[in-house]
Amino acid sequence: MDQVIQVVGALLILAGFVLAQFRVLRVESMTYLVLNFFGSAILAWLAWDDRQWGFLLLEFVWAVVSAWGIIALLRGGSVPSAH
């Protein structure tokens, strides 16, 4: 079952990435940030459960940064962009 959950988490992140690459989503959009947040949170939880510290660090930071962007948008602000 963990493998199925891992695939779901990875697919959420990849969906956001692919849609951003094809300019369907902007990286500053709520949809992109939510896909990244939930995907990385799922993978962080599984990494914690399996004691995979490097993977946990990556996914935890990814989730925190995505959550930061979501909070900024909800407060009416904007998400910093590399553009």
Tab-separated table of C-alpha atoms in Angstrom:
chain	number	residue	atom	x	y	z
A	1	MET	CA	0.000	0.000	0.000
A	2	ASP	CA	2.897	2.397	0.723
A	3	GLN	CA	4.002	2.034	-2.903
A	4	VAL	CA	0.597	3.161	-4.160
A	5	ILE	CA	0.647	6.165	-1.828
A	6	GLN	CA	4.190	7.025	-2.969
A	7	VAL	CA	3.108	6.932	-6.597
A	8	VAL	CA	0.135	9.207	-5.830
A	9	GLY	CA	2.419	11.713	-4.093
A	10	ALA	CA	4.911	11.637	-6.947
A	11	LEU	CA	2.145	12.021	-9.543
A	12	LEU	CA	0.804	15.113	-7.779
A	13	ILE	CA	4.218	16.784	-7.897
A	14	LEU	CA	4.855	15.659	-11.459
A	15	ALA	CA	1.429	16.860	-12.614
A	16	GLY	CA	2.199	20.354	-11.361
A	17	PHE	CA	5.656	20.307	-12.917
A	18	VAL	CA	4.497	19.044	-16.306
A	19	LEU	CA	1.576	21.480	-16.440
A	20	ALA	CA	3.927	24.344	-15.568
A	21	GLN	CA	6.417	23.282	-18.236
A	22	PHE	CA	3.660	23.282	-20.865
A	23	ARG	CA	2.461	26.664	-19.541
A	24	VAL	CA	-0.921	25.314	-18.518
A	25	LEU	CA	-0.238	26.384	-14.919
A	26	ARG	CA	1.840	29.225	-13.578
A	27	VAL	CA	4.223	28.306	-10.772
A	28	GLU	CA	2.635	31.133	-8.764
A	29	SER	CA	-0.861	29.633	-9.077
A	30	MET	CA	-2.792	28.117	-6.197
A	31	THR	CA	-3.307	24.878	-8.159
A	32	TYR	CA	0.418	24.421	-8.723
A	33	LEU	CA	1.226	25.118	-5.073
A	34	VAL	CA	-1.512	22.799	-3.778
A	35	LEU	CA	-0.353	19.948	-6.036
A	36	ASN	CA	3.201	20.430	-4.783
A	37	PHE	CA	2.159	20.749	-1.153
A	38	PHE	CA	0.061	17.598	-1.023
A	39	GLY	CA	2.479	15.564	-3.128
A	40	SER	CA	5.490	16.530	-1.052
A	41	ALA	CA	3.624	16.190	2.260
A	42	ILE	CA	2.625	12.629	1.345
A	43	LEU	CA	6.184	11.745	0.380
A	44	ALA	CA	7.607	13.454	3.490
A	45	TRP	CA	5.292	11.433	5.725
A	46	LEU	CA	6.363	8.192	4.049
A	47	ALA	CA	10.032	9.188	4.273
A	48	TRP	CA	9.591	9.861	8.016
A	49	ASP	CA	7.911	6.490	8.465
A	50	ASP	CA	10.761	4.729	6.640
A	51	ARG	CA	13.500	6.817	8.347
A	52	GLN	CA	14.809	8.065	4.973
A	53	TRP	CA	16.389	11.269	6.267
A	54	GLY	CA	17.680	12.757	3.020
A	55	PHE	CA	14.376	12.192	1.268
A	56	LEU	CA	12.530	13.531	4.312
A	57	LEU	CA	14.606	16.726	4.228
A	58	LEU	CA	13.886	17.265	0.539
A	59	GLU	CA	10.155	16.636	0.767
A	60	PHE	CA	9.653	18.457	4.067
A	61	VAL	CA	11.310	21.623	2.738
A	62	TRP	CA	9.339	21.294	-0.508
A	63	ALA	CA	6.092	21.089	1.500
A	64	VAL	CA	7.025	24.043	3.724
A	65	VAL	CA	7.912	26.269	0.759
A	66	SER	CA	4.693	25.286	-1.015
A	67	ALA	CA	2.680	25.996	2.137
A	68	TRP	CA	4.403	29.385	2.432
A	69	GLY	CA	3.253	30.222	-1.105
A	70	ILE	CA	-0.299	29.055	-0.389
A	71	ILE	CA	-0.464	31.208	2.745
A	72	ALA	CA	0.886	34.213	0.830
A	73	LEU	CA	-1.810	33.806	-1.834
A	74	LEU	CA	-4.558	33.346	0.759
A	75	ARG	CA	-3.465	36.558	2.460
A	76	GLY	CA	-3.834	38.395	-0.844
A	77	GLY	CA	-0.143	38.673	-1.532
A	78	SER	CA	1.903	37.203	-4.299
A	79	VAL	CA	4.386	34.380	-4.539
A	80	PRO	CA	7.956	35.397	-5.402
A	81	SER	CA	8.773	34.424	-8.967
A	82	ALA	CA	12.041	33.777	-10.749
A	83	HIS	CA	10.688	35.600	-13.832
